[in-house]
PDB file of C-alpha atoms and ligand atoms in Angstrom:
ATOM      1  CA  MET A 605      19.280  18.624  -4.602  1.00  0.00           C
ATOM      2  CA  SER A 606      20.500  15.301  -3.363  1.00  0.00           C
ATOM      3  CA  GLN A 607      23.114  12.759  -4.399  1.00  0.00           C
ATOM      4  CA  THR A 608      21.012  10.032  -2.853  1.00  0.00           C
ATOM      5  CA  ASN A 609      18.215  10.395  -5.443  1.00  0.00           C
ATOM      6  CA  GLN A 610      19.999   7.952  -7.736  1.00  0.00           C
ATOM      7  CA  ILE A 611      19.958   5.095  -5.212  1.00  0.00           C
ATOM      8  CA  ASN A 612      17.692   2.257  -6.257  1.00  0.00           C
ATOM      9  CA  ALA A 613      15.274   2.488  -3.332  1.00  0.00           C
ATOM     10  CA  ASP A 614      12.024   0.519  -3.461  1.00  0.00           C
ATOM     11  CA  LEU A 615      10.030   1.458  -0.370  1.00  0.00           C
ATOM     12  CA  HIS A 616       6.631  -0.115  -1.065  1.00  0.00           C
ATOM     13  CA  CYS A 617       5.696  -3.743  -1.786  1.00  0.00           C
ATOM     14  CA  HIS A 618       3.630  -6.652  -0.463  1.00  0.00           C
ATOM     15  CA  SER A 619       4.285 -10.249   0.591  1.00  0.00           C
ATOM     16  CA  ARG A 620       1.964 -13.178   1.333  1.00  0.00           C
ATOM     17  CA  ILE A 621       1.573 -11.710   4.808  1.00  0.00           C
ATOM     18  CA  SER A 622      -0.926  -9.311   3.204  1.00  0.00           C
ATOM     19  CA  ASP A 623      -2.087  -9.393  -0.432  1.00  0.00           C
ATOM     20  CA  GLY A 624       1.145 -10.196  -2.264  1.00  0.00           C
ATOM     21  CA  VAL A 625       1.949 -13.750  -3.344  1.00  0.00           C
ATOM     22  CA  LEU A 626       5.666 -14.165  -2.516  1.00  0.00           C
ATOM     23  CA  GLU A 627       7.237 -14.987   0.837  1.00  0.00           C
ATOM     24  CA  PRO A 628       9.195 -12.087   2.384  1.00  0.00           C
ATOM     25  CA  ALA A 629      12.577 -13.766   1.792  1.00  0.00           C
ATOM     26  CA  VAL A 630      11.696 -14.510  -1.845  1.00  0.00           C
ATOM     27  CA  LEU A 631      10.750 -10.867  -2.348  1.00  0.00           C
ATOM     28  CA  ALA A 632      14.077  -9.807  -0.849  1.00  0.00           C
ATOM     29  CA  GLN A 633      15.932 -11.987  -3.343  1.00  0.00           C
ATOM     30  CA  ARG A 634      13.865 -10.629  -6.236  1.00  0.00           C
ATOM     31  CA  ALA A 635      14.540  -7.046  -5.109  1.00  0.00           C
ATOM     32  CA  ARG A 636      18.274  -7.755  -4.942  1.00  0.00           C
ATOM     33  CA  ASP A 637      18.244  -9.447  -8.362  1.00  0.00           C
ATOM     34  CA  ASN A 638      16.588  -6.315  -9.767  1.00  0.00           C
ATOM     35  CA  GLY A 639      19.328  -4.082  -8.354  1.00  0.00           C
ATOM     36  CA  VAL A 640      17.479  -2.671  -5.336  1.00  0.00           C
ATOM     37  CA  GLN A 641      19.895  -1.186  -2.781  1.00  0.00           C
ATOM     38  CA  MET A 642      17.453   0.034  -0.147  1.00  0.00           C
ATOM     39  CA  TRP A 643      14.311  -1.972   0.360  1.00  0.00           C
ATOM     40  CA  SER A 644      11.182  -1.858   2.474  1.00  0.00           C
ATOM     41  CA  LEU A 645       8.407  -4.409   2.907  1.00  0.00           C
ATOM     42  CA  THR A 646       5.128  -2.554   3.527  1.00  0.00           C
ATOM     43  CA  ASP A 647       2.397  -5.131   3.996  1.00  0.00           C
ATOM     44  CA  HIS A 648      -1.133  -3.831   4.539  1.00  0.00           C
ATOM     45  CA  ASP A 649      -1.892  -3.401   8.260  1.00  0.00           C
ATOM     46  CA  GLU A 650       0.630  -6.129   9.219  1.00  0.00           C
ATOM     47  CA  LEU A 651       4.136  -6.259  10.625  1.00  0.00           C
ATOM     48  CA  SER A 652       4.705  -9.987  10.915  1.00  0.00           C
ATOM     49  CA  GLY A 653       6.730 -10.333   7.698  1.00  0.00           C
ATOM     50  CA  LEU A 654       9.351  -7.799   8.713  1.00  0.00           C
ATOM     51  CA  ALA A 655      11.669 -10.070  10.693  1.00  0.00           C
ATOM     52  CA  GLU A 656      12.099 -12.513   7.801  1.00  0.00           C
ATOM     53  CA  ALA A 657      12.334  -9.698   5.246  1.00  0.00           C
ATOM     54  CA  GLY A 658      14.939  -7.847   7.302  1.00  0.00           C
ATOM     55  CA  SER A 659      17.280 -10.771   7.824  1.00  0.00           C
ATOM     56  CA  ALA A 660      17.033 -11.822   4.172  1.00  0.00           C
ATOM     57  CA  ALA A 661      17.634  -8.260   2.956  1.00  0.00           C
ATOM     58  CA  ARG A 662      20.646  -7.701   5.185  1.00  0.00           C
ATOM     59  CA  ALA A 663      22.162 -11.060   4.199  1.00  0.00           C
ATOM     60  CA  LEU A 664      21.875  -9.908   0.575  1.00  0.00           C
ATOM     61  CA  GLY A 665      23.610  -6.600   1.340  1.00  0.00           C
ATOM     62  CA  MET A 666      20.582  -4.322   1.025  1.00  0.00           C
ATOM     63  CA  THR A 667      19.682  -1.582   3.478  1.00  0.00           C
ATOM     64  CA  PHE A 668      16.399  -2.692   5.025  1.00  0.00           C
ATOM     65  CA  ILE A 669      13.737  -0.190   6.106  1.00  0.00           C
ATOM     66  CA  PRO A 670      10.940  -1.772   8.194  1.00  0.00           C
ATOM     67  CA  GLY A 671       7.624  -0.568   6.810  1.00  0.00           C
ATOM     68  CA  VAL A 672       3.851  -0.900   6.815  1.00  0.00           C
ATOM     69  CA  GLU A 673       0.945   0.398   4.704  1.00  0.00           C
ATOM     70  CA  VAL A 674      -1.850   1.536   7.016  1.00  0.00           C
ATOM     71  CA  SER A 675      -5.468   1.687   5.795  1.00  0.00           C
ATOM     72  CA  ALA A 676      -7.183   4.915   6.806  1.00  0.00           C
ATOM     73  CA  THR A 677     -10.428   6.699   5.999  1.00  0.00           C
ATOM     74  CA  TRP A 678     -10.487  10.383   5.109  1.00  0.00           C
ATOM     75  CA  ALA A 679     -13.545  12.216   3.716  1.00  0.00           C
ATOM     76  CA  LYS A 680     -15.356   8.887   3.271  1.00  0.00           C
ATOM     77  CA  GLN A 681     -12.638   7.416   1.058  1.00  0.00           C
ATOM     78  CA  THR A 682      -9.796   5.035   1.799  1.00  0.00           C
ATOM     79  CA  VAL A 683      -6.325   6.495   1.854  1.00  0.00           C
ATOM     80  CA  HIS A 684      -3.147   4.515   2.483  1.00  0.00           C
ATOM     81  CA  VAL A 685      -0.375   5.816   4.690  1.00  0.00           C
ATOM     82  CA  VAL A 686       3.004   4.143   4.414  1.00  0.00           C
ATOM     83  CA  GLY A 687       5.038   4.128   7.613  1.00  0.00           C
ATOM     84  CA  LEU A 688       8.771   3.842   6.990  1.00  0.00           C
ATOM     85  CA  ASN A 689      11.571   3.080   9.441  1.00  0.00           C
ATOM     86  CA  ILE A 690       9.104   2.095  12.141  1.00  0.00           C
ATOM     87  CA  ASP A 691       9.851  -0.021  15.179  1.00  0.00           C
ATOM     88  CA  PRO A 692       7.886  -3.238  14.452  1.00  0.00           C
ATOM     89  CA  ASP A 693       7.587  -3.993  18.168  1.00  0.00           C
ATOM     90  CA  HIS A 694       6.029  -0.696  19.158  1.00  0.00           C
ATOM     91  CA  PRO A 695       2.880  -1.456  21.223  1.00  0.00           C
ATOM     92  CA  VAL A 696       0.754   1.489  20.055  1.00  0.00           C
ATOM     93  CA  LEU A 697       1.314   0.717  16.384  1.00  0.00           C
ATOM     94  CA  ASN A 698       0.655  -2.984  16.965  1.00  0.00           C
ATOM     95  CA  GLN A 699      -2.594  -2.286  18.840  1.00  0.00           C
ATOM     96  CA  GLY A 700      -3.798   0.058  16.142  1.00  0.00           C
ATOM     97  CA  LEU A 701      -3.124  -2.460  13.396  1.00  0.00           C
ATOM     98  CA  ASN A 702      -4.827  -5.222  15.400  1.00  0.00           C
ATOM     99  CA  GLY A 703      -7.976  -3.127  15.407  1.00  0.00           C
ATOM    100  CA  ILE A 704      -7.870  -2.618  11.632  1.00  0.00           C
ATOM    101  CA  ARG A 705      -7.325  -6.334  10.981  1.00  0.00           C
ATOM    102  CA  ALA A 706     -10.292  -7.292  13.165  1.00  0.00           C
ATOM    103  CA  GLY A 707     -12.584  -5.157  10.993  1.00  0.00           C
ATOM    104  CA  ARG A 708     -11.437  -6.972   7.849  1.00  0.00           C
ATOM    105  CA  ILE A 709     -12.983 -10.336   8.786  1.00  0.00           C
ATOM    106  CA  GLU A 710     -16.505  -9.021   9.198  1.00  0.00           C
ATOM    107  CA  ARG A 711     -16.170  -6.972   6.055  1.00  0.00           C
ATOM    108  CA  ALA A 712     -15.060 -10.047   4.094  1.00  0.00           C
ATOM    109  CA  ARG A 713     -18.154 -11.942   5.269  1.00  0.00           C
ATOM    110  CA  GLU A 714     -20.356  -9.088   4.097  1.00  0.00           C
ATOM    111  CA  MET A 715     -18.518  -8.874   0.788  1.00  0.00           C
ATOM    112  CA  ALA A 716     -19.115 -12.593   0.246  1.00  0.00           C
ATOM    113  CA  GLN A 717     -22.855 -12.124   0.922  1.00  0.00           C
ATOM    114  CA  ARG A 718     -23.063  -9.358  -1.640  1.00  0.00           C
ATOM    115  CA  LEU A 719     -21.198 -11.423  -4.197  1.00  0.00           C
ATOM    116  CA  GLU A 720     -23.490 -14.355  -3.499  1.00  0.00           C
ATOM    117  CA  ALA A 721     -26.488 -12.136  -4.255  1.00  0.00           C
ATOM    118  CA  LEU A 722     -24.742 -11.330  -7.541  1.00  0.00           C
ATOM    119  CA  GLY A 723     -24.447 -15.028  -8.355  1.00  0.00           C
ATOM    120  CA  ILE A 724     -20.878 -15.685  -7.189  1.00  0.00           C
ATOM    121  CA  GLU A 725     -20.788 -18.464  -4.645  1.00  0.00           C
ATOM    122  CA  ASN A 726     -18.349 -19.462  -1.918  1.00  0.00           C
ATOM    123  CA  SER A 727     -16.190 -16.401  -2.315  1.00  0.00           C
ATOM    124  CA  TYR A 728     -15.303 -16.225   1.391  1.00  0.00           C
ATOM    125  CA  GLU A 729     -13.779 -19.703   1.298  1.00  0.00           C
ATOM    126  CA  GLY A 730     -12.356 -19.003  -2.153  1.00  0.00           C
ATOM    127  CA  ALA A 731     -10.653 -15.795  -1.052  1.00  0.00           C
ATOM    128  CA  LEU A 732      -9.309 -17.536   2.036  1.00  0.00           C
ATOM    129  CA  ARG A 733      -7.539 -20.067  -0.190  1.00  0.00           C
ATOM    130  CA  TYR A 734      -5.547 -17.198  -1.690  1.00  0.00           C
ATOM    131  CA  ALA A 735      -4.732 -15.596   1.639  1.00  0.00           C
ATOM    132  CA  GLY A 736      -1.252 -16.338   2.973  1.00  0.00           C
ATOM    133  CA  ASN A 737      -2.465 -14.895   6.281  1.00  0.00           C
ATOM    134  CA  PRO A 738      -6.092 -15.650   7.216  1.00  0.00           C
ATOM    135  CA  GLY A 739      -6.039 -12.629   9.533  1.00  0.00           C
ATOM    136  CA  LEU A 740      -5.607 -10.339   6.574  1.00  0.00           C
ATOM    137  CA  LEU A 741      -8.320 -10.945   4.018  1.00  0.00           C
ATOM    138  CA  SER A 742      -8.242  -8.344   1.286  1.00  0.00           C
ATOM    139  CA  ARG A 743     -10.240  -7.472  -1.794  1.00  0.00           C
ATOM    140  CA  THR A 744      -7.206  -8.690  -3.745  1.00  0.00           C
ATOM    141  CA  HIS A 745      -7.841 -12.261  -2.508  1.00  0.00           C
ATOM    142  CA  PHE A 746     -11.484 -12.044  -3.578  1.00  0.00           C
ATOM    143  CA  ALA A 747     -10.364 -10.690  -6.945  1.00  0.00           C
ATOM    144  CA  ARG A 748      -8.048 -13.666  -7.508  1.00  0.00           C
ATOM    145  CA  TYR A 749     -10.920 -16.031  -6.750  1.00  0.00           C
ATOM    146  CA  LEU A 750     -13.281 -14.242  -9.146  1.00  0.00           C
ATOM    147  CA  VAL A 751     -10.707 -14.517 -11.931  1.00  0.00           C
ATOM    148  CA  GLU A 752     -10.159 -18.203 -11.094  1.00  0.00           C
ATOM    149  CA  GLN A 753     -13.921 -18.794 -11.297  1.00  0.00           C
ATOM    150  CA  GLY A 754     -14.131 -17.090 -14.660  1.00  0.00           C
ATOM    151  CA  ALA A 755     -16.472 -14.376 -13.314  1.00  0.00           C
ATOM    152  CA  CYS A 756     -13.953 -11.820 -14.635  1.00  0.00           C
ATOM    153  CA  LYS A 757     -11.017 -11.968 -17.031  1.00  0.00           C
ATOM    154  CA  THR A 758      -8.585  -9.799 -15.085  1.00  0.00           C
ATOM    155  CA  MET A 759      -8.108  -8.379 -11.594  1.00  0.00           C
ATOM    156  CA  GLN A 760      -8.732  -4.902 -12.993  1.00  0.00           C
ATOM    157  CA  ASP A 761     -12.009  -6.178 -14.395  1.00  0.00           C
ATOM    158  CA  VAL A 762     -13.032  -7.399 -10.918  1.00  0.00           C
ATOM    159  CA  PHE A 763     -12.442  -3.965  -9.398  1.00  0.00           C
ATOM    160  CA  ASN A 764     -14.211  -2.227 -12.276  1.00  0.00           C
ATOM    161  CA  ARG A 765     -17.283  -4.448 -12.121  1.00  0.00           C
ATOM    162  CA  TYR A 766     -17.595  -5.741  -8.555  1.00  0.00           C
ATOM    163  CA  LEU A 767     -15.176  -4.643  -5.861  1.00  0.00           C
ATOM    164  CA  GLY A 768     -14.017  -1.116  -6.658  1.00  0.00           C
ATOM    165  CA  ASP A 769     -15.371   1.664  -4.442  1.00  0.00           C
ATOM    166  CA  GLY A 770     -19.103   2.024  -5.000  1.00  0.00           C
ATOM    167  CA  LYS A 771     -19.433  -1.127  -7.151  1.00  0.00           C
ATOM    168  CA  PRO A 772     -22.086  -3.747  -6.277  1.00  0.00           C
ATOM    169  CA  GLY A 773     -19.802  -6.025  -4.233  1.00  0.00           C
ATOM    170  CA  TYR A 774     -18.111  -3.174  -2.392  1.00  0.00           C
ATOM    171  CA  VAL A 775     -18.561  -2.914   1.361  1.00  0.00           C
ATOM    172  CA  ARG A 776     -17.794   0.457   2.881  1.00  0.00           C
ATOM    173  CA  VAL A 777     -15.394   0.265   5.809  1.00  0.00           C
ATOM    174  CA  HIS A 778     -14.236   2.775   8.322  1.00  0.00           C
ATOM    175  CA  TRP A 779     -10.530   2.049   8.730  1.00  0.00           C
ATOM    176  CA  SER A 780      -8.452   4.154  11.143  1.00  0.00           C
ATOM    177  CA  SER A 781      -8.650   7.938  11.041  1.00  0.00           C
ATOM    178  CA  LEU A 782      -5.845   9.684   9.176  1.00  0.00           C
ATOM    179  CA  ALA A 783      -4.816  11.283  12.472  1.00  0.00           C
ATOM    180  CA  ASP A 784      -4.489   7.886  14.181  1.00  0.00           C
ATOM    181  CA  ALA A 785      -2.600   6.294  11.291  1.00  0.00           C
ATOM    182  CA  VAL A 786      -0.040   9.118  11.221  1.00  0.00           C
ATOM    183  CA  SER A 787       0.224   9.234  14.988  1.00  0.00           C
ATOM    184  CA  TRP A 788       0.881   5.472  15.360  1.00  0.00           C
ATOM    185  CA  ILE A 789       3.629   5.679  12.759  1.00  0.00           C
ATOM    186  CA  ILE A 790       5.281   8.674  14.414  1.00  0.00           C
ATOM    187  CA  GLN A 791       5.029   7.089  17.875  1.00  0.00           C
ATOM    188  CA  ALA A 792       6.722   3.982  16.450  1.00  0.00           C
ATOM    189  CA  GLY A 793       9.624   6.217  15.407  1.00  0.00           C
ATOM    190  CA  GLY A 794       8.734   6.179  11.701  1.00  0.00           C
ATOM    191  CA  ARG A 795       8.107   8.616   8.887  1.00  0.00           C
ATOM    192  CA  ALA A 796       4.535   8.865   7.540  1.00  0.00           C
ATOM    193  CA  VAL A 797       4.237   8.936   3.751  1.00  0.00           C
ATOM    194  CA  LEU A 798       0.973   9.386   1.842  1.00  0.00           C
ATOM    195  CA  ALA A 799       0.776   6.458  -0.576  1.00  0.00           C
ATOM    196  CA  HIS A 800      -0.087   6.831  -4.291  1.00  0.00           C
ATOM    197  CA  PRO A 801      -2.057  10.112  -4.071  1.00  0.00           C
ATOM    198  CA  GLY A 802      -2.897   9.808  -7.775  1.00  0.00           C
ATOM    199  CA  ARG A 803      -5.254   6.929  -7.005  1.00  0.00           C
ATOM    200  CA  TYR A 804      -7.701   8.861  -4.847  1.00  0.00           C
ATOM    201  CA  LEU A 805     -10.901  10.271  -6.300  1.00  0.00           C
ATOM    202  CA  TYR A 806     -10.965  13.574  -4.427  1.00  0.00           C
ATOM    203  CA  THR A 807     -11.850  16.969  -5.866  1.00  0.00           C
ATOM    204  CA  PRO A 808      -9.003  19.497  -6.208  1.00  0.00           C
ATOM    205  CA  VAL A 809     -10.281  21.287  -3.094  1.00  0.00           C
ATOM    206  CA  GLN A 810     -10.327  18.041  -1.121  1.00  0.00           C
ATOM    207  CA  PHE A 811      -6.798  17.185  -2.299  1.00  0.00           C
ATOM    208  CA  GLY A 812      -5.572  20.543  -1.012  1.00  0.00           C
ATOM    209  CA  ALA A 813      -7.251  19.901   2.338  1.00  0.00           C
ATOM    210  CA  LEU A 814      -5.815  16.380   2.498  1.00  0.00           C
ATOM    211  CA  PHE A 815      -2.240  17.570   1.904  1.00  0.00           C
ATOM    212  CA  ASP A 816      -2.628  20.414   4.423  1.00  0.00           C
ATOM    213  CA  GLU A 817      -4.088  18.138   7.081  1.00  0.00           C
ATOM    214  CA  PHE A 818      -1.552  15.371   6.489  1.00  0.00           C
ATOM    215  CA  LYS A 819       1.269  17.873   6.854  1.00  0.00           C
ATOM    216  CA  GLN A 820      -0.260  19.364   9.991  1.00  0.00           C
ATOM    217  CA  LEU A 821      -0.609  15.911  11.558  1.00  0.00           C
ATOM    218  CA  GLY A 822       3.121  15.343  11.070  1.00  0.00           C
ATOM    219  CA  GLY A 823       3.060  13.527   7.727  1.00  0.00           C
ATOM    220  CA  GLU A 824       6.461  14.055   6.120  1.00  0.00           C
ATOM    221  CA  GLY A 825       6.320  12.550   2.661  1.00  0.00           C
ATOM    222  CA  ILE A 826       4.290  11.541  -0.376  1.00  0.00           C
ATOM    223  CA  GLU A 827       4.871   8.868  -2.966  1.00  0.00           C
ATOM    224  CA  VAL A 828       5.868  10.468  -6.240  1.00  0.00           C
ATOM    225  CA  VAL A 829       7.219   7.563  -8.271  1.00  0.00           C
ATOM    226  CA  THR A 830       5.016   4.519  -7.657  1.00  0.00           C
ATOM    227  CA  GLY A 831       3.696   1.624  -9.717  1.00  0.00           C
ATOM    228  CA  SER A 832       0.265   3.194  -9.195  1.00  0.00           C
ATOM    229  CA  HIS A 833       1.161   6.466 -10.988  1.00  0.00           C
ATOM    230  CA  SER A 834       1.476   7.280 -14.673  1.00  0.00           C
ATOM    231  CA  PRO A 835       4.512   9.302 -15.870  1.00  0.00           C
ATOM    232  CA  ASP A 836       2.275  12.383 -15.939  1.00  0.00           C
ATOM    233  CA  GLN A 837       1.467  11.748 -12.305  1.00  0.00           C
ATOM    234  CA  TYR A 838       5.196  11.455 -11.451  1.00  0.00           C
ATOM    235  CA  ARG A 839       5.454  15.061 -12.633  1.00  0.00           C
ATOM    236  CA  GLU A 840       2.231  16.186 -10.995  1.00  0.00           C
ATOM    237  CA  TYR A 841       3.158  14.837  -7.553  1.00  0.00           C
ATOM    238  CA  ALA A 842       6.748  16.028  -7.841  1.00  0.00           C
ATOM    239  CA  GLY A 843       5.166  19.471  -8.071  1.00  0.00           C
ATOM    240  CA  ILE A 844       2.976  18.791  -5.031  1.00  0.00           C
ATOM    241  CA  ALA A 845       5.968  17.547  -3.007  1.00  0.00           C
ATOM    242  CA  LYS A 846       7.833  20.780  -3.722  1.00  0.00           C
ATOM    243  CA  ARG A 847       4.819  23.009  -3.118  1.00  0.00           C
ATOM    244  CA  TYR A 848       3.977  21.467   0.266  1.00  0.00           C
ATOM    245  CA  GLY A 849       7.533  20.720   1.354  1.00  0.00           C
ATOM    246  CA  PHE A 850       7.042  16.942   1.411  1.00  0.00           C
ATOM    247  CA  LEU A 851       9.865  14.446   1.146  1.00  0.00           C
ATOM    248  CA  ALA A 852       9.457  12.265  -1.949  1.00  0.00           C
ATOM    249  CA  SER A 853       9.185   8.490  -1.938  1.00  0.00           C
ATOM    250  CA  ARG A 854       9.619   5.812  -4.586  1.00  0.00           C
ATOM    251  CA  GLY A 855       8.122   2.323  -4.533  1.00  0.00           C
ATOM    252  CA  SER A 856       6.890  -0.312  -6.948  1.00  0.00           C
ATOM    253  CA  ASP A 857       3.805  -1.398  -4.928  1.00  0.00           C
ATOM    254  CA  PHE A 858       4.689  -4.840  -6.286  1.00  0.00           C
ATOM    255  CA  HIS A 859       2.198  -7.616  -5.377  1.00  0.00           C
ATOM    256  CA  ALA A 860       2.700 -10.557  -7.768  1.00  0.00           C
ATOM    257  CA  PRO A 861       4.728 -11.397 -10.880  1.00  0.00           C
ATOM    258  CA  ALA A 862       1.681 -12.036 -13.049  1.00  0.00           C
ATOM    259  CA  GLU A 863      -0.334  -9.065 -11.751  1.00  0.00           C
ATOM    260  CA  SER A 864       1.895  -6.101 -11.113  1.00  0.00           C
ATOM    261  CA  ARG A 865       2.625  -3.663 -13.897  1.00  0.00           C
ATOM    262  CA  ILE A 866       5.997  -2.678 -12.431  1.00  0.00           C
ATOM    263  CA  ASP A 867       8.499  -5.089 -10.905  1.00  0.00           C
ATOM    264  CA  LEU A 868      10.523  -4.435  -7.760  1.00  0.00           C
ATOM    265  CA  GLY A 869      13.097  -1.691  -8.249  1.00  0.00           C
ATOM    266  CA  SER A 870      12.266  -1.047 -11.897  1.00  0.00           C
ATOM    267  CA  MET A 871      10.706   2.417 -11.692  1.00  0.00           C
ATOM    268  CA  PRO A 872      12.430   5.580 -12.970  1.00  0.00           C
ATOM    269  CA  PRO A 873      14.534   7.514 -10.422  1.00  0.00           C
ATOM    270  CA  LEU A 874      13.198  10.473  -8.468  1.00  0.00           C
ATOM    271  CA  ALA A 875      13.747  13.837 -10.143  1.00  0.00           C
ATOM    272  CA  VAL A 876      16.955  15.485  -8.907  1.00  0.00           C
ATOM    273  CA  ASP A 877      15.162  18.500  -7.446  1.00  0.00           C
ATOM    274  CA  LEU A 878      13.195  16.374  -4.965  1.00  0.00           C
ATOM    275  CA  LYS A 879      14.386  15.516  -1.463  1.00  0.00           C
ATOM    276  CA  PRO A 880      14.049  11.744  -1.010  1.00  0.00           C
ATOM    277  CA  VAL A 881      12.377  10.338   2.081  1.00  0.00           C
ATOM    278  CA  TRP A 882      15.528   8.220   2.522  1.00  0.00           C
ATOM    279  CA  HIS A 883      17.975  11.194   2.349  1.00  0.00           C
ATOM    280  CA  ASP A 884      19.285  10.589   5.870  1.00  0.00           C
ATOM    281  CA  TRP A 885      19.048   6.776   5.888  1.00  0.00           C
ATOM    282  CA  VAL A 886      21.912   6.060   3.507  1.00  0.00           C
TER     283      VAL A 886
HETATM  284  P1  AMP B1846      -8.452  -3.812   0.676  1.00  0.00           P
HETATM  285  O1  AMP B1846      -7.343  -3.282   1.522  1.00  0.00           O
HETATM  286  O2  AMP B1846      -8.934  -5.149   1.110  1.00  0.00           O
HETATM  287  O3  AMP B1846      -9.570  -2.824   0.479  1.00  0.00           O
HETATM  288  O4  AMP B1846      -7.846  -4.096  -0.761  1.00  0.00           O
HETATM  289  C1  AMP B1846      -7.185  -3.078  -1.448  1.00  0.00           C
HETATM  290  C2  AMP B1846      -6.184  -3.710  -2.397  1.00  0.00           C
HETATM  291  O5  AMP B1846      -6.839  -4.063  -3.602  1.00  0.00           O
HETATM  292  C3  AMP B1846      -5.105  -2.729  -2.799  1.00  0.00           C
HETATM  293  O6  AMP B1846      -4.049  -2.766  -1.885  1.00  0.00           O
HETATM  294  C4  AMP B1846      -4.688  -3.257  -4.139  1.00  0.00           C
HETATM  295  O7  AMP B1846      -3.734  -4.280  -3.981  1.00  0.00           O
HETATM  296  C5  AMP B1846      -5.952  -3.853  -4.685  1.00  0.00           C
HETATM  297  N1  AMP B1846      -6.651  -2.944  -5.610  1.00  0.00           N
HETATM  298  C6  AMP B1846      -7.385  -1.871  -5.302  1.00  0.00           C
HETATM  299  N2  AMP B1846      -7.908  -1.315  -6.429  1.00  0.00           N
HETATM  300  C7  AMP B1846      -7.457  -2.070  -7.445  1.00  0.00           C
HETATM  301  C8  AMP B1846      -7.626  -2.019  -8.844  1.00  0.00           C
HETATM  302  N3  AMP B1846      -8.377  -1.086  -9.440  1.00  0.00           N
HETATM  303  N4  AMP B1846      -7.019  -2.964  -9.590  1.00  0.00           N
HETATM  304  C9  AMP B1846      -6.284  -3.922  -9.012  1.00  0.00           C
HETATM  305  N5  AMP B1846      -6.073  -4.021  -7.687  1.00  0.00           N
HETATM  306  C10 AMP B1846      -6.651  -3.105  -6.920  1.00  0.00           C
HETATM  307 MN1   MN B1847      -2.608  -4.361  -2.027  1.00  0.00          MN
HETATM  308 MN1   MN B1848      -2.118   1.111  -1.376  1.00  0.00          MN
HETATM  309 MN1   MN B1849       0.486  -1.132  -1.500  1.00  0.00          MN
END
C-alpha cells in the first residue's frame, strides 16, 4: 500500500510533436490547471518535445518525468510501450526511434494510395497539414483529414471504417520488436510500461504470454487507469498488475480538447492496493 497513490500523476499524453494538437508548453499549463502534480509527455516515437515540456512543467511547479510511447509489434499486432524517466539524449534510444519514424513515411504514402482507391483523394497532403511534425505522420492525422473532408463524421468512425487494424485503408507495419522497445527504454535509464493493455485484440492465452514475456524482458509496469480503459478495465488490469507483480501507471492519453474523452489529470486515482510506477519518484 502506498501513500503516493493519491498524487495526481498523469504519465501519458501527446503534443503536436506526435499526434496531439497542443504545443508542449500549452499542455503543461493545461495539466497544471487541472491539478496535475507529476506529469509526463509521451509522444509517439519522438523525444523532441521533452525539453520544452520539462522547462514549462518545472516552472509551473510540477514534477516532470521525461517519457515516450514506443510503437512495437508483438504477435502481428501493434503494442505500445511507454518509457518513463528516460534520458532523452541517450543514443541507443534515439537511434531506435529514428528507425521507427523512417518507416512511418513510406507507410503513410501507401495508406494514401489505399484511400485513393477508396475514393478519398489527396490524403497524404491532407494529413501532412495536420501534422505538427512532418517526420511523424500518424493515422490520427489522416483521420482528422477524413473528418474534415466529410468522408466520416468522427475520428472513431474513421478507425472503424477505414484505418483501424484490418480495415480497407490499413497498412500493416512492422514497428520495433517488443524486446528492442523495452531494451532501448531500459538502456536509456527508464522504466518500461505496457500501455493500455485493454486495447489489444489478443486471445486470453496470448495476453498471458505477452505479460510473461514483457516481464521477462525487464518490463516493470502496466497502465491500469488510462483514458483508453473503461472502469471495468481499471479493475481487470489492477488484478493483472497484482498477479504479475507489475507497477501500476495512470495516464489520460490526452491528444486534443475536442477529441479526447478524458482530459489531462482527470482520471480516478489508482486503487490503494497497487504500487504506483512513480512510488520512488516523489
Ligand atoms: P499510428 O501510430 O500512426 O498507427 O496511429 C495510432 C494512433 O491512432 C493512436 O495513437 C491513437 O491516437 C489513434 N487511434 C488508434 N485507434 C483509434 C481509434 N479506434 N479511435 C481513435 N483514435 C485511434
Ligand atoms: Mn496517438
Ligand atoms: Mn497508444
Ligand atoms: Mn498514447
